[in-house]
PDB file of C-alpha atoms in Angstrom:
ATOM      1  CA  UNK M   1      22.138  69.130  41.731  1.00  0.00           C
ATOM      2  CA  UNK M   2      24.851  70.302  39.584  1.00  0.00           C
ATOM      3  CA  UNK M   3      28.702  70.998  40.444  1.00  0.00           C
ATOM      4  CA  UNK M   4      31.209  73.304  38.130  1.00  0.00           C
ATOM      5  CA  UNK M   5      34.393  72.692  38.389  1.00  0.00           C
ATOM      6  CA  UNK M   6      37.187  73.941  36.573  1.00  0.00           C
ATOM      7  CA  UNK M   7      38.885  71.362  33.920  1.00  0.00           C
ATOM      8  CA  UNK M   8      39.081  67.550  34.216  1.00  0.00           C
ATOM      9  CA  UNK M   9      37.305  65.421  31.465  1.00  0.00           C
ATOM     10  CA  UNK M  10      33.587  65.558  30.688  1.00  0.00           C
ATOM     11  CA  UNK M  11      31.106  62.784  30.354  1.00  0.00           C
ATOM     12  CA  UNK M  12      32.025  61.096  27.324  1.00  0.00           C
ATOM     13  CA  UNK M  13      36.076  61.905  28.610  1.00  0.00           C
ATOM     14  CA  UNK M  14      37.519  64.110  26.231  1.00  0.00           C
ATOM     15  CA  UNK M  15      39.781  66.720  27.630  1.00  0.00           C
ATOM     16  CA  UNK M  16      38.393  69.389  28.329  1.00  0.00           C
ATOM     17  CA  UNK M  17      40.509  72.983  28.747  1.00  0.00           C
ATOM     18  CA  UNK M  18      41.292  74.464  31.700  1.00  0.00           C
ATOM     19  CA  UNK M  19      38.346  77.035  32.780  1.00  0.00           C
ATOM     20  CA  UNK M  20      36.034  75.229  31.541  1.00  0.00           C
ATOM     21  CA  UNK M  21      33.263  74.085  33.391  1.00  0.00           C
ATOM     22  CA  UNK M  22      32.149  70.211  33.864  1.00  0.00           C
ATOM     23  CA  UNK M  23      28.898  69.027  35.747  1.00  0.00           C
ATOM     24  CA  UNK M  24      29.267  66.898  38.504  1.00  0.00           C
ATOM     25  CA  UNK M  25      26.588  65.622  41.063  1.00  0.00           C
ATOM     26  CA  UNK M  26      27.904  65.137  44.335  1.00  0.00           C
ATOM     27  CA  UNK M  27      26.659  61.451  43.812  1.00  0.00           C
ATOM     28  CA  UNK M  28      28.633  61.323  41.061  1.00  0.00           C
ATOM     29  CA  UNK M  29      31.179  62.956  42.525  1.00  0.00           C
ATOM     30  CA  UNK M  30      31.697  61.137  46.237  1.00  0.00           C
ATOM     31  CA  UNK M  31      31.188  58.014  44.065  1.00  0.00           C
ATOM     32  CA  UNK M  32      27.393  56.930  45.371  1.00  0.00           C
ATOM     33  CA  UNK M  33      26.015  55.958  42.447  1.00  0.00           C
ATOM     34  CA  UNK M  34      25.434  52.408  41.523  1.00  0.00           C
ATOM     35  CA  UNK M  35      26.546  51.024  38.205  1.00  0.00           C
ATOM     36  CA  UNK M  36      26.258  48.504  36.669  1.00  0.00           C
ATOM     37  CA  UNK M  37      27.789  45.992  34.964  1.00  0.00           C
ATOM     38  CA  UNK M  38      27.887  44.816  31.060  1.00  0.00           C
ATOM     39  CA  UNK M  39      28.359  41.030  30.609  1.00  0.00           C
ATOM     40  CA  UNK M  40      28.658  40.508  26.974  1.00  0.00           C
ATOM     41  CA  UNK M  41      29.672  37.704  25.877  1.00  0.00           C
ATOM     42  CA  UNK M  42      31.611  36.156  28.402  1.00  0.00           C
ATOM     43  CA  UNK M  43      33.084  39.041  29.893  1.00  0.00           C
ATOM     44  CA  UNK M  44      32.080  41.841  32.680  1.00  0.00           C
ATOM     45  CA  UNK M  45      33.405  44.011  32.277  1.00  0.00           C
ATOM     46  CA  UNK M  46      32.610  47.474  35.010  1.00  0.00           C
ATOM     47  CA  UNK M  47      33.644  50.191  33.683  1.00  0.00           C
ATOM     48  CA  UNK M  48      35.356  52.143  36.351  1.00  0.00           C
ATOM     49  CA  UNK M  49      35.301  56.525  34.615  1.00  0.00           C
ATOM     50  CA  UNK M  50      38.452  57.148  35.678  1.00  0.00           C
ATOM     51  CA  UNK M  51      37.920  56.337  39.398  1.00  0.00           C
ATOM     52  CA  UNK M  52      34.936  57.648  39.541  1.00  0.00           C
ATOM     53  CA  UNK M  53      32.427  54.929  39.252  1.00  0.00           C
ATOM     54  CA  UNK M  54      32.457  52.758  42.638  1.00  0.00           C
ATOM     55  CA  UNK M  55      29.853  51.339  42.930  1.00  0.00           C
ATOM     56  CA  UNK M  56      29.044  47.732  40.763  1.00  0.00           C
ATOM     57  CA  UNK M  57      25.706  45.651  40.151  1.00  0.00           C
ATOM     58  CA  UNK M  58      26.453  42.401  38.336  1.00  0.00           C
ATOM     59  CA  UNK M  59      23.533  39.296  37.950  1.00  0.00           C
ATOM     60  CA  UNK M  60      25.528  36.259  36.247  1.00  0.00           C
ATOM     61  CA  UNK M  61      23.912  34.686  33.103  1.00  0.00           C
ATOM     62  CA  UNK M  62      26.389  32.865  31.692  1.00  0.00           C
ATOM     63  CA  UNK M  63      30.619  31.546  33.726  1.00  0.00           C
ATOM     64  CA  UNK M  64      31.979  35.333  32.629  1.00  0.00           C
ATOM     65  CA  UNK M  65      36.286  36.724  32.373  1.00  0.00           C
ATOM     66  CA  UNK M  66      36.386  40.545  34.512  1.00  0.00           C
ATOM     67  CA  UNK M  67      37.027  43.312  33.326  1.00  0.00           C
ATOM     68  CA  UNK M  68      38.430  45.966  33.997  1.00  0.00           C
ATOM     69  CA  UNK M  69      38.049  49.537  32.081  1.00  0.00           C
ATOM     70  CA  UNK M  70      38.527  53.316  32.276  1.00  0.00           C
ATOM     71  CA  UNK M  71      41.041  53.583  35.271  1.00  0.00           C
ATOM     72  CA  UNK M  72      41.646  57.012  37.318  1.00  0.00           C
ATOM     73  CA  UNK M  73      44.959  58.413  35.087  1.00  0.00           C
ATOM     74  CA  UNK M  74      48.167  57.639  36.585  1.00  0.00           C
ATOM     75  CA  UNK M  75      49.152  58.520  40.196  1.00  0.00           C
ATOM     76  CA  UNK M  76      45.519  57.842  41.680  1.00  0.00           C
ATOM     77  CA  UNK M  77      43.490  55.093  42.945  1.00  0.00           C
ATOM     78  CA  UNK M  78      41.324  53.050  41.025  1.00  0.00           C
ATOM     79  CA  UNK M  79      38.704  50.871  44.099  1.00  0.00           C
ATOM     80  CA  UNK M  80      35.790  49.394  43.428  1.00  0.00           C
ATOM     81  CA  UNK M  81      33.156  46.845  44.907  1.00  0.00           C
ATOM     82  CA  UNK M  82      30.771  44.897  42.536  1.00  0.00           C
ATOM     83  CA  UNK M  83      27.986  43.297  44.216  1.00  0.00           C
ATOM     84  CA  UNK M  84      27.551  39.958  42.316  1.00  0.00           C
ATOM     85  CA  UNK M  85      24.334  37.855  42.400  1.00  0.00           C
ATOM     86  CA  UNK M  86      24.055  34.266  41.094  1.00  0.00           C
ATOM     87  CA  UNK M  87      20.662  33.928  39.552  1.00  0.00           C
ATOM     88  CA  UNK M  88      17.957  30.839  40.251  1.00  0.00           C
ATOM     89  CA  UNK M  89      20.764  28.961  37.566  1.00  0.00           C
ATOM     90  CA  UNK M  90      23.525  29.555  39.633  1.00  0.00           C
ATOM     91  CA  UNK M  91      26.862  27.721  39.218  1.00  0.00           C
ATOM     92  CA  UNK M  92      28.192  29.692  37.694  1.00  0.00           C
ATOM     93  CA  UNK M  93      31.920  30.454  37.914  1.00  0.00           C
ATOM     94  CA  UNK M  94      33.094  33.793  36.998  1.00  0.00           C
ATOM     95  CA  UNK M  95      37.541  34.686  35.737  1.00  0.00           C
ATOM     96  CA  UNK M  96      39.634  36.231  37.111  1.00  0.00           C
ATOM     97  CA  UNK M  97      42.482  38.145  35.916  1.00  0.00           C
ATOM     98  CA  UNK M  98      45.649  36.683  37.065  1.00  0.00           C
ATOM     99  CA  UNK M  99      47.174  41.162  38.333  1.00  0.00           C
ATOM    100  CA  UNK M 100      44.556  40.354  41.020  1.00  0.00           C
ATOM    101  CA  UNK M 101      45.909  39.048  44.289  1.00  0.00           C
ATOM    102  CA  UNK M 102      43.764  38.800  47.221  1.00  0.00           C
ATOM    103  CA  UNK M 103      43.885  39.961  50.363  1.00  0.00           C
ATOM    104  CA  UNK M 104      44.959  36.914  53.160  1.00  0.00           C
ATOM    105  CA  UNK M 105      41.459  35.272  55.030  1.00  0.00           C
ATOM    106  CA  UNK M 106      39.795  35.515  51.370  1.00  0.00           C
ATOM    107  CA  UNK M 107      37.920  33.950  49.027  1.00  0.00           C
ATOM    108  CA  UNK M 108      39.137  33.024  45.907  1.00  0.00           C
ATOM    109  CA  UNK M 109      35.918  32.118  44.131  1.00  0.00           C
ATOM    110  CA  UNK M 110      32.322  33.863  43.605  1.00  0.00           C
ATOM    111  CA  UNK M 111      29.904  31.411  45.415  1.00  0.00           C
ATOM    112  CA  UNK M 112      27.801  29.042  43.704  1.00  0.00           C
ATOM    113  CA  UNK M 113      24.027  28.477  45.258  1.00  0.00           C
ATOM    114  CA  UNK M 114      21.449  29.219  43.707  1.00  0.00           C
ATOM    115  CA  UNK M 115      20.623  33.435  43.789  1.00  0.00           C
ATOM    116  CA  UNK M 116      23.354  34.125  46.686  1.00  0.00           C
ATOM    117  CA  UNK M 117      25.284  36.571  47.162  1.00  0.00           C
ATOM    118  CA  UNK M 118      28.933  36.718  46.738  1.00  0.00           C
ATOM    119  CA  UNK M 119      30.611  41.028  47.934  1.00  0.00           C
ATOM    120  CA  UNK M 120      34.420  41.454  45.843  1.00  0.00           C
ATOM    121  CA  UNK M 121      36.005  44.547  46.768  1.00  0.00           C
ATOM    122  CA  UNK M 122      39.006  45.650  44.913  1.00  0.00           C
ATOM    123  CA  UNK M 123      41.818  48.447  44.557  1.00  0.00           C
ATOM    124  CA  UNK M 124      45.000  49.031  43.003  1.00  0.00           C
ATOM    125  CA  UNK M 125      47.637  51.596  43.126  1.00  0.00           C
ATOM    126  CA  UNK M 126      49.597  51.301  39.740  1.00  0.00           C
ATOM    127  CA  UNK M 127      47.668  51.861  37.665  1.00  0.00           C
ATOM    128  CA  UNK M 128      46.196  47.999  37.144  1.00  0.00           C
ATOM    129  CA  UNK M 129      49.304  46.527  36.987  1.00  0.00           C
ATOM    130  CA  UNK M 130      48.252  44.601  40.705  1.00  0.00           C
ATOM    131  CA  UNK M 131      45.136  44.580  42.083  1.00  0.00           C
ATOM    132  CA  UNK M 132      44.535  43.754  45.833  1.00  0.00           C
ATOM    133  CA  UNK M 133      40.973  42.078  46.310  1.00  0.00           C
ATOM    134  CA  UNK M 134      39.136  40.724  49.094  1.00  0.00           C
ATOM    135  CA  UNK M 135      36.030  39.058  48.029  1.00  0.00           C
ATOM    136  CA  UNK M 136      33.076  37.055  50.800  1.00  0.00           C
ATOM    137  CA  UNK M 137      29.797  35.773  50.331  1.00  0.00           C
ATOM    138  CA  UNK M 138      27.543  37.488  51.895  1.00  0.00           C
ATOM    139  CA  UNK M 139      24.591  35.748  53.863  1.00  0.00           C
TER     140      UNK M 139
END
């Protein structure tokens, strides 16, 4: 079921006038939906949905560079997690942007074994200027 919220932006990211209603689900409100990362021409783009999309999946079928789009507006935090799965070939790489800074004890590269899974968790407090991340291979 949808819930009305006054003001904000609609699904197409167009401004909505104050007093207008938009409809979002509870799952959307709390970032519970899972979104596929778009992998195209070596770029894996995480669409943060203006801070509403927090959970993502990515299957690596080629080497890729990570890009992040549609961050929350200034003054708000954007965070996301990506479950990165190697395809059956494996040995694919994922290059993170220079603005990504690893937390202590975090891996800084994904597992390259065929069909392996790595979880990447990232958060920015400054609109994407600096990202803090943790990344670990899953059992």
